[in-house]
Coordinates of C-alpha atoms and ligand atoms in Angstrom, one line a residue:
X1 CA -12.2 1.1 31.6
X2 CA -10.4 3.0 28.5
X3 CA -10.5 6.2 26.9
X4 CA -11.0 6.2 23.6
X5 CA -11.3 8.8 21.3
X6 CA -13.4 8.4 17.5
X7 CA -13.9 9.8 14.6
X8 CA -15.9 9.2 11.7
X9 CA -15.5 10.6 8.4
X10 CA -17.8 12.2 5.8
X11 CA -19.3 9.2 4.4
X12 CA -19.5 7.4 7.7
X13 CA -22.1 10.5 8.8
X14 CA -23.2 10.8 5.2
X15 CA -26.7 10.5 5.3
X16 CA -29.6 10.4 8.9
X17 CA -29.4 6.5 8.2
X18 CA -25.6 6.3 8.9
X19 CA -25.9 8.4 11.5
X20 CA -27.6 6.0 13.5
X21 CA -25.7 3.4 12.7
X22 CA -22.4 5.3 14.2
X23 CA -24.8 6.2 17.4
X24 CA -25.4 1.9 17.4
X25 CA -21.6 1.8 16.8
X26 CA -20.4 4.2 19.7
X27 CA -22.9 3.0 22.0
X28 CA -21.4 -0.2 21.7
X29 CA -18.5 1.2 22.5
X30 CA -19.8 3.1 25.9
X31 CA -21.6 -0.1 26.9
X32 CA -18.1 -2.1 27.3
X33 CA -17.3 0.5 30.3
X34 CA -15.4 2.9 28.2
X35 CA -15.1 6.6 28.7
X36 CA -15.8 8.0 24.3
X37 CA -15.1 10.8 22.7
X38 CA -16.2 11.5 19.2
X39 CA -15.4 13.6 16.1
X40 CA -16.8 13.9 13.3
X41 CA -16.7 15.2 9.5
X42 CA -18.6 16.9 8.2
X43 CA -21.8 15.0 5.9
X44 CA -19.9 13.6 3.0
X45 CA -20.0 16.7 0.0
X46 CA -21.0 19.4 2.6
X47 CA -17.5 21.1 2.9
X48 CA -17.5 21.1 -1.3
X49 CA -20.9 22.2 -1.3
X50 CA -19.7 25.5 1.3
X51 CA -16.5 25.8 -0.9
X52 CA -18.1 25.8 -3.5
X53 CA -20.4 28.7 -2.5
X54 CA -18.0 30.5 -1.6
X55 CA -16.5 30.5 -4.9
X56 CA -19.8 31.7 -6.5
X57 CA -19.9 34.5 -4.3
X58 CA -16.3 36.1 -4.5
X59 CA -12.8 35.2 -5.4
X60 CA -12.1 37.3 -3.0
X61 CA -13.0 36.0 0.2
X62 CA -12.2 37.2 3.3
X63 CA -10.1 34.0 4.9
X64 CA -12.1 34.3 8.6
X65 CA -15.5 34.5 7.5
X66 CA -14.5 32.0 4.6
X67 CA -13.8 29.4 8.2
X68 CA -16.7 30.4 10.1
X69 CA -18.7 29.2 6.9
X70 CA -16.8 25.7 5.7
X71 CA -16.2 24.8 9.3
X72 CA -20.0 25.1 9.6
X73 CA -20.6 21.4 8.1
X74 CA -19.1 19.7 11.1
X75 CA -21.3 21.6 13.6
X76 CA -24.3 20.1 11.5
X77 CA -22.9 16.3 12.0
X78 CA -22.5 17.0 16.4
X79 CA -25.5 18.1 16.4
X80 CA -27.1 15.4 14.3
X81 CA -25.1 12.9 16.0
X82 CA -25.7 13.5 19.6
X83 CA -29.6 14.5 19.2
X84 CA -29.4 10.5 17.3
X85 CA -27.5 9.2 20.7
X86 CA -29.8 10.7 23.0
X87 CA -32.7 9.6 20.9
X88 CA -31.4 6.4 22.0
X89 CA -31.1 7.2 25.9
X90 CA -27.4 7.5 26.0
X91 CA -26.6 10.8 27.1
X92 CA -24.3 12.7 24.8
X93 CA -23.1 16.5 24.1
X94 CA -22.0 18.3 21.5
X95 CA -19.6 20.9 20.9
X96 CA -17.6 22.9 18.3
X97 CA -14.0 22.9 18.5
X98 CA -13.6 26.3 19.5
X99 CA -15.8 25.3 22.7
X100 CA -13.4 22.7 23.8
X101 CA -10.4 24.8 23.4
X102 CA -8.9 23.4 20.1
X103 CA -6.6 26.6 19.8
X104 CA -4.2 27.5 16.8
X105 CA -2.5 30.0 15.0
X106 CA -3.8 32.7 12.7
X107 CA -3.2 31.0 9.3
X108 CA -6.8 30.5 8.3
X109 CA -7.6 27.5 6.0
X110 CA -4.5 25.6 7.2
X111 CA -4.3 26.4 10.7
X112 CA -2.0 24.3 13.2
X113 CA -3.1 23.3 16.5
X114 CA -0.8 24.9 19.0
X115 CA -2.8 23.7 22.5
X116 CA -5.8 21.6 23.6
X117 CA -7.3 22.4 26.4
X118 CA -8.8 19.0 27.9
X119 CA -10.6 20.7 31.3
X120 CA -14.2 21.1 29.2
X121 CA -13.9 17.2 28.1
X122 CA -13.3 15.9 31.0
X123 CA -15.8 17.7 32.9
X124 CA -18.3 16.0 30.7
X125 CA -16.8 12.5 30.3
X126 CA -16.9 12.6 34.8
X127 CA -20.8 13.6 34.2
X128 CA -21.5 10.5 32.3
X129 CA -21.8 12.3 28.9
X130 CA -20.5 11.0 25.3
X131 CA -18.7 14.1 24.3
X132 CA -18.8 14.6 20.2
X133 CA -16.5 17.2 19.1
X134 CA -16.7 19.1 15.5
X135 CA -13.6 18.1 13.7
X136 CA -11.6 20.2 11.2
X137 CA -11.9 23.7 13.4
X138 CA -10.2 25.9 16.4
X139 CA -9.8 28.8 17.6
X140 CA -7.2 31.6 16.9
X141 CA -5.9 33.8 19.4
X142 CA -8.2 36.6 18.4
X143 CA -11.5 34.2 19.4
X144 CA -11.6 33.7 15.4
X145 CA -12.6 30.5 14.2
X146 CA -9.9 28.4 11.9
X147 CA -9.8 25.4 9.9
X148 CA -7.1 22.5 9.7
X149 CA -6.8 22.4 6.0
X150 CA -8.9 19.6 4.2
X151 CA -9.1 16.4 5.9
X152 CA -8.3 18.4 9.3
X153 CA -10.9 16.1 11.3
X154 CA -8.4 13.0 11.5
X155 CA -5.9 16.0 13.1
X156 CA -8.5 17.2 15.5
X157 CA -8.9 13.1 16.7
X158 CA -5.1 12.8 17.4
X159 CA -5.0 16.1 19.1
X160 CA -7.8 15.4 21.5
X161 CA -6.4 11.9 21.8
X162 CA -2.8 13.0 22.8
X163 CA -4.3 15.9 25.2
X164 CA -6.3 13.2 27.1
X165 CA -3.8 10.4 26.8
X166 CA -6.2 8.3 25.2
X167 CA -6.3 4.5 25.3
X168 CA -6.9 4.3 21.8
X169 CA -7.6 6.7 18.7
X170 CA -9.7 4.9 16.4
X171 CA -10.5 6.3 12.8
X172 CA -13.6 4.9 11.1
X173 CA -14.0 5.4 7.7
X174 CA -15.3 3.5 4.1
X175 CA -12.4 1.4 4.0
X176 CA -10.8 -1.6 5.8
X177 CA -7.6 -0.3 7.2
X178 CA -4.2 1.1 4.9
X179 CA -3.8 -1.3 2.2
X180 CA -0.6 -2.2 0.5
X181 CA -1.8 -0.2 -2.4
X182 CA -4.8 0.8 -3.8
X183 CA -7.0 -2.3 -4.0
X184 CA -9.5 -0.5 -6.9
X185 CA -6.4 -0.7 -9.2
X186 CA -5.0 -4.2 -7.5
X187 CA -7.3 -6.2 -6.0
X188 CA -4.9 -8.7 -4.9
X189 CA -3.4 -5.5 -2.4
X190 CA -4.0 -6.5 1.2
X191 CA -4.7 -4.6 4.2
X192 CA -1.7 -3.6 6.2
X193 CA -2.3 -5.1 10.2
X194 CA 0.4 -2.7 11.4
X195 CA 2.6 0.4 10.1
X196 CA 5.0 2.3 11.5
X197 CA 4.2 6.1 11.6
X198 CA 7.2 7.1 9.9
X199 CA 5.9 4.9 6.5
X200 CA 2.4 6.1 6.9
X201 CA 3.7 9.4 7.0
X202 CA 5.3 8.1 3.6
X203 CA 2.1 6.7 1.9
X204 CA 0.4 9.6 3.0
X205 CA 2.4 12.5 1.2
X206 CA 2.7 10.5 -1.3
X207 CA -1.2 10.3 -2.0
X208 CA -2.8 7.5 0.1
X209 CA -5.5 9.3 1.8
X210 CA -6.6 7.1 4.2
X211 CA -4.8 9.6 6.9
X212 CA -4.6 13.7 6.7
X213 CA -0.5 13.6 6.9
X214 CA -0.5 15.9 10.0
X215 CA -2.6 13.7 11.9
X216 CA 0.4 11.4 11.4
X217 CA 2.9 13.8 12.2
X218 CA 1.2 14.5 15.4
X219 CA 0.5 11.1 16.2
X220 CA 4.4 10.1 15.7
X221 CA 5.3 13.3 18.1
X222 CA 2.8 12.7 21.1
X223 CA 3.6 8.6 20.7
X224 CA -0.5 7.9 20.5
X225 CA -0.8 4.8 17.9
X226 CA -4.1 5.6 15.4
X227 CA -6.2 2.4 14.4
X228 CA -8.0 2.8 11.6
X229 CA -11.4 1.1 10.8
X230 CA -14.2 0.5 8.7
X231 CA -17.4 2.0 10.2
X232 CA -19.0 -0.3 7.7
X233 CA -17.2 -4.1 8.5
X234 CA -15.7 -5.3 11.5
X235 CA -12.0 -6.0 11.6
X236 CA -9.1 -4.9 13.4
X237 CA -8.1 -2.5 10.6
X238 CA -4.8 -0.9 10.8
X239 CA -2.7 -0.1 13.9
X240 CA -0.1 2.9 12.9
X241 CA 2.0 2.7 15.9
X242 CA 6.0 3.2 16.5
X243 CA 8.8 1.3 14.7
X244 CA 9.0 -0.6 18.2
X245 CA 6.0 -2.1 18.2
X246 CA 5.2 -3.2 14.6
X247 CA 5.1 -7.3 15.0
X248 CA 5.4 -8.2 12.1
X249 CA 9.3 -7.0 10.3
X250 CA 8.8 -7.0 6.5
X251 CA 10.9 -5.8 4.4
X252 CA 8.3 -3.3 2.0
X253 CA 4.8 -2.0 3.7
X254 CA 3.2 -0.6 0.5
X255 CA 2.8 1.0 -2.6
X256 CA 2.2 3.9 -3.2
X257 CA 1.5 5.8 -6.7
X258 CA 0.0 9.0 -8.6
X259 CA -1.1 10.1 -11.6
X260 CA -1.1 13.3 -12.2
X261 CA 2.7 13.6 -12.8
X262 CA 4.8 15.2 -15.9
X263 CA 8.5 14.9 -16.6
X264 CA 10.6 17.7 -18.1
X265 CA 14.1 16.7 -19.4
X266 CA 16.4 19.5 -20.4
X267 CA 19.8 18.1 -21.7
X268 CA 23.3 19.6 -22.7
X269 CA 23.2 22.4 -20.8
X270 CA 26.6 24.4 -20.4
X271 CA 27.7 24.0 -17.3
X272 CA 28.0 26.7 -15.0
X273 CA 27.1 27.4 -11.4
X274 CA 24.0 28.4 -10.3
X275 CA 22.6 26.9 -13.5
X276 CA 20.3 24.4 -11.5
X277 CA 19.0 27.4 -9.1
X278 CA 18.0 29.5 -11.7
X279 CA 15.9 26.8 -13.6
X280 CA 14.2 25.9 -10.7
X281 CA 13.7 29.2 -9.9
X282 CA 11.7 30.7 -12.6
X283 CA 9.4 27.8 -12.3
X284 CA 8.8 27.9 -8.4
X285 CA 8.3 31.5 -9.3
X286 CA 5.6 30.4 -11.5
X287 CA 3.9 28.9 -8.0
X288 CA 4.9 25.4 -9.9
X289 CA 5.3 22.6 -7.3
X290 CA 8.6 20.7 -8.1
X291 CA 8.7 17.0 -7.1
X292 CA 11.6 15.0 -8.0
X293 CA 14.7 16.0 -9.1
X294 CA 17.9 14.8 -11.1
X295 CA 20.9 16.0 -12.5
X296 CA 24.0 14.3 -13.8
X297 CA 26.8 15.9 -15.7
X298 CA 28.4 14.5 -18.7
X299 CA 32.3 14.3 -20.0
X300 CA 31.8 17.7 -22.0
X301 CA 31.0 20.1 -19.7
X302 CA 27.8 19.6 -20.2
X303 CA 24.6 18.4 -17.6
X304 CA 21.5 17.1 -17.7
X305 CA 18.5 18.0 -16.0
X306 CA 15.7 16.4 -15.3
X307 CA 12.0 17.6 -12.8
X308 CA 8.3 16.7 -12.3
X309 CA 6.2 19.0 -11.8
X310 CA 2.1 18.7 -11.1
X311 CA 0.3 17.6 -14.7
X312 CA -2.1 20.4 -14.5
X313 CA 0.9 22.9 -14.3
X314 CA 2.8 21.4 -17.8
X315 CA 1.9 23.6 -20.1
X316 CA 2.4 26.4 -17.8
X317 CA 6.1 25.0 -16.9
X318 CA 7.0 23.8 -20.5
X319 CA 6.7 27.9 -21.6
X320 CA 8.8 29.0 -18.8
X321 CA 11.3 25.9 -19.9
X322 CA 11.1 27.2 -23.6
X323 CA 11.9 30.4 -22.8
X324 CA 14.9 29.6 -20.6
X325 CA 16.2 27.1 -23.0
X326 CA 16.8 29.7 -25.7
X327 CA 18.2 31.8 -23.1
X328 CA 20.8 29.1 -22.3
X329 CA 21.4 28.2 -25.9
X330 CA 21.7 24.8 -27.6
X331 CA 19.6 23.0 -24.6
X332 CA 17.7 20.1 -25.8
X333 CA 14.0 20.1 -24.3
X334 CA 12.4 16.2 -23.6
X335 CA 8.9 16.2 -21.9
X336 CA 6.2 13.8 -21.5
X337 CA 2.7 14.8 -19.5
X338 CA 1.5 11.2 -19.3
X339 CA 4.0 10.1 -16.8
X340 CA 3.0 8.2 -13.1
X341 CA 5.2 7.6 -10.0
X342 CA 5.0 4.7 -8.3
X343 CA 7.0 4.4 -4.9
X344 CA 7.6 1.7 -2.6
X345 CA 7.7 2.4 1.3
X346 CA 9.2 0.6 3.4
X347 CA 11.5 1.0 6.8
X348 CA 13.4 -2.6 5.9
X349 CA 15.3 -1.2 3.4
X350 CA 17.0 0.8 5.4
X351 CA 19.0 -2.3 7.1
X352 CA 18.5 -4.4 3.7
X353 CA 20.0 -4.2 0.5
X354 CA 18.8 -5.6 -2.8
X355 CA 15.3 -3.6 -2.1
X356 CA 15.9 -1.6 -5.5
X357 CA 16.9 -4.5 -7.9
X358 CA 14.0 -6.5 -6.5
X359 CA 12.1 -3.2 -7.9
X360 CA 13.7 -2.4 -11.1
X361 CA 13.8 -6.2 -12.0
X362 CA 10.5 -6.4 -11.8
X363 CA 9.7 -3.5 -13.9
X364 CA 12.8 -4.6 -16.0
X365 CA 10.5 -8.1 -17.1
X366 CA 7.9 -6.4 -17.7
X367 CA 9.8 -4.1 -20.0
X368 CA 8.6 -1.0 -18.5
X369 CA 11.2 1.7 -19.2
X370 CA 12.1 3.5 -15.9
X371 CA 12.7 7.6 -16.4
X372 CA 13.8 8.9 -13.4
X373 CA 14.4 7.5 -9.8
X374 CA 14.4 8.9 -6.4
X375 CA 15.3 7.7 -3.1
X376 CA 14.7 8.2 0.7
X377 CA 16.0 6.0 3.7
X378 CA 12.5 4.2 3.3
X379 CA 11.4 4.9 0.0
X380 CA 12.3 4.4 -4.0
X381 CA 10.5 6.2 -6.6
X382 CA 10.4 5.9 -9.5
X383 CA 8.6 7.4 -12.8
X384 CA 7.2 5.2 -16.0
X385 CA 4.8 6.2 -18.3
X386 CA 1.7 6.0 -17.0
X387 CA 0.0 3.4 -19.3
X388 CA 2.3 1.5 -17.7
X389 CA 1.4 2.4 -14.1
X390 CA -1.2 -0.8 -13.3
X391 CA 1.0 -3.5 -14.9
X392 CA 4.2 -1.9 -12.9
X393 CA 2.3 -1.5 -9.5
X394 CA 1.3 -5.1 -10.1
X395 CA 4.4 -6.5 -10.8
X396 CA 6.4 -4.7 -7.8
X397 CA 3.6 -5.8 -5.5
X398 CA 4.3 -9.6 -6.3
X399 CA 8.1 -9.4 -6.6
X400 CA 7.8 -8.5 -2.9
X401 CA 4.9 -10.6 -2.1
X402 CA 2.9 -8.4 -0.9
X403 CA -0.6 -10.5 -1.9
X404 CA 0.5 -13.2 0.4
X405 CA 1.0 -10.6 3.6
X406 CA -0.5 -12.3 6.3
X407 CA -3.9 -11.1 7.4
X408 CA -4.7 -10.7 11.2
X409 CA -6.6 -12.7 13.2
X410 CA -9.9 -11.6 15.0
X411 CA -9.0 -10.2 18.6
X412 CA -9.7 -7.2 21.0
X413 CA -9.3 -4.3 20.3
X414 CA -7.8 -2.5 23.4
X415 CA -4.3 -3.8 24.5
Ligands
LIG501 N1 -14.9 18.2 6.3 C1 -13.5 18.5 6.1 C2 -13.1 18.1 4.7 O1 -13.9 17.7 3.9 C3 -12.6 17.9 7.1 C4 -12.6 16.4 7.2 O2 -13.5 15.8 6.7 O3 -11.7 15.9 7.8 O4 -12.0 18.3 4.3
LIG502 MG1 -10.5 12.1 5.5

């Protein structure tokens, strides 16, 4: 008999008719021998729907009763869901987060789970019960509800999971598993069997959102693998687990890319110290996100710099730019909105070389100019106009074969 902790997302709960098919779905689950606890999301739109209100009322909200009211669509779905379970003589219980002892710290909205408590769970998992839990939500120190930032639910999952030392934490949502990149852009992208947590944690800041990034972080911290599934298909999905245990070495996992991305070149700056500060200054100032960076200094005593920022945020950042270029005097200003970045993930290249030819070859054929590249121990980036964004992704994701990964074969799903 395993413990097994999970959670369904938004559209998995979206409507009374999935609901019941998630009640079919766990009490399949309970019905092999295991011990389950559940979390869910709220109904898919309902935490927009509470934002949104809130935003009609007042710009000025007051950050704890602006929680009590958008953590509110979770405790809808416990409720819905264990009143469906029951319906169907399998006894289950619901509670909020606060109830089970999900505690945090103060900052509402983005609060960070400091402490589960797991004596409430178990109690009911020894009395025979299904225990659903409300994701997204705890408890500050002040007996104040919080919220885990959007997304939050997958968090509250690998919390409970780690607390209990769950067999398994299983995240059910409307896709198959992580892909290798975004299959609505490529359909030949394929779904991943196994990741490592360190490039999920990758894909995920860099947009995929399959996986609320925290969830990951936790997950890599307290060791508990996720598996990720489609509450829609069967499948294995994906298993994000440790470097260790990934069976299948490749050299790239995925691709990841985004849109909304503008470069802003500055060149033939004098060179003096500080300069580089003082630009990026005035624009995080500005509460502008910076993204990448580069800088290279020519013969002359001259440099060159070049950021992305957020595209929302370029006109914004271009007047700052403006302004500080006739400060600086005789600075050349090059900017496009339209830009992308694509990145490629992928723990190989650490012990590998030749990963960033591969890549730039491939955009090289099919002449997409490359503007500006970044690199981590795992991960290139780089950033091409963005009409040239599908073509690029395409190409990359065949240089490194990536539409012939291997797909798993059918087995069980505890280990
Ligand atoms: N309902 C919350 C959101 O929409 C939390 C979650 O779904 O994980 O962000
Ligand atoms: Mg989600």
């Amino acid at each position: 008999m395993a413990l097994i902790v999970q959670k369904y997302g938004g559209s998995s709960v979206g409507n009374l008719d999935r609901i019941h098919h998630v009640a079919e779905k766990v009490i399949h689950a309970k019905r092999e021998g295991h011990s389950i606890v559940v979390v869910v999301s709220a109904m898919y739109g309902e935490t927009d729907r509470l934002i949104q209100l809130a935003n009609a009322l007042t710009q000025q909200h007051d950050p704890r009763e602006y929680d009590v009211l958008i953590s509110s669509g979770e405790q809808i779905s416990m409720a819905l869901l264990s009143m469906a379970l029951n319906a169907k003589d399998c006894p289950a219980r619901s509670f909020t987060g606060p109830q089970v002892g999900i505690c945090t710290d103060n900052i509402h909205t983005k609060a960070r789970i400091l402490e589960v408590k797991t004596d409430v769970i178990q109690r009911e998992l020894q009395q025979g019960y299904i225990v659903v839990v409300a994701g997204f939500q705890g408890v500050n120190q002040y007996g104040d509800i919080t919220t885990l930032g959007r997304g939050g639910s997958d968090t509250t999952a690998v919390a409970i999971a780690a607390a209990l030392k769950a067999d398994e934490c299983q995240i059910y949502t409307d896709v198959d598993g992580v892909y290798t990149t975004d299959p609505h852009l490529i359909p030949e992208a394929r779904l991943i069997p196994q990741i490592s947590f360190e490039e999920m944690l990758e894909m995920a800041s860099l947009g995929a959102k399959v996986l609320q990034m925290r969830s990951v972080e936790l997950a890599s911290k307290h060791n508990m693998p996720i598996r990720v599934l489609s509450t829609f298909s069967d499948g294995m999905g994906t298993l994000v687990t440790f470097e260790e245990k990934v069976m299948q070495k490749r050299l790239v996992s995925g691709i990841a890319f985004s849109r909304e991305e503008a470069i802003i070149s500055l060149s033939s700056i004098p060179r003096q110290i500080g300069v580089e500060g003082l630009i990026l200054g005035k624009v995080s100032q500005a509460n502008i996100e910076i993204d990448m960076i580069a800088q290279n200094a020519s013969i002359d005593n001259k440099s060159d710099f070049t950021f992305t920022v957020p595209r929302r945020e370029h006109s914004k950042a271009m007047k700052i730019i403006e302004e500080l270029a006739a400060e600086l005097g005789a600075v050349t200003i090059k900017t496009n909105p339209k830009v992308a970045k694509l990145s490629l993930v992928g723990i190989g290249m650490r012990s590998h070389t030749g990963v960033a030819s591969t890549m730039f070859k491939a955009l090289g054929n099919e002449g997409i100019n490359i503007q500006m590249i970044t690199t981590s121990e795992i991960k290139i980036s780089v950033v091409v106009d963005e009409s040239h964004l599908e073509r690029g992704v395409r190409a990359v994701h065949q240089a490194f074969e990536l539409d012939k990964l291997q797909q798993p074969a059918e087995s069980t799903f505890i280990e």
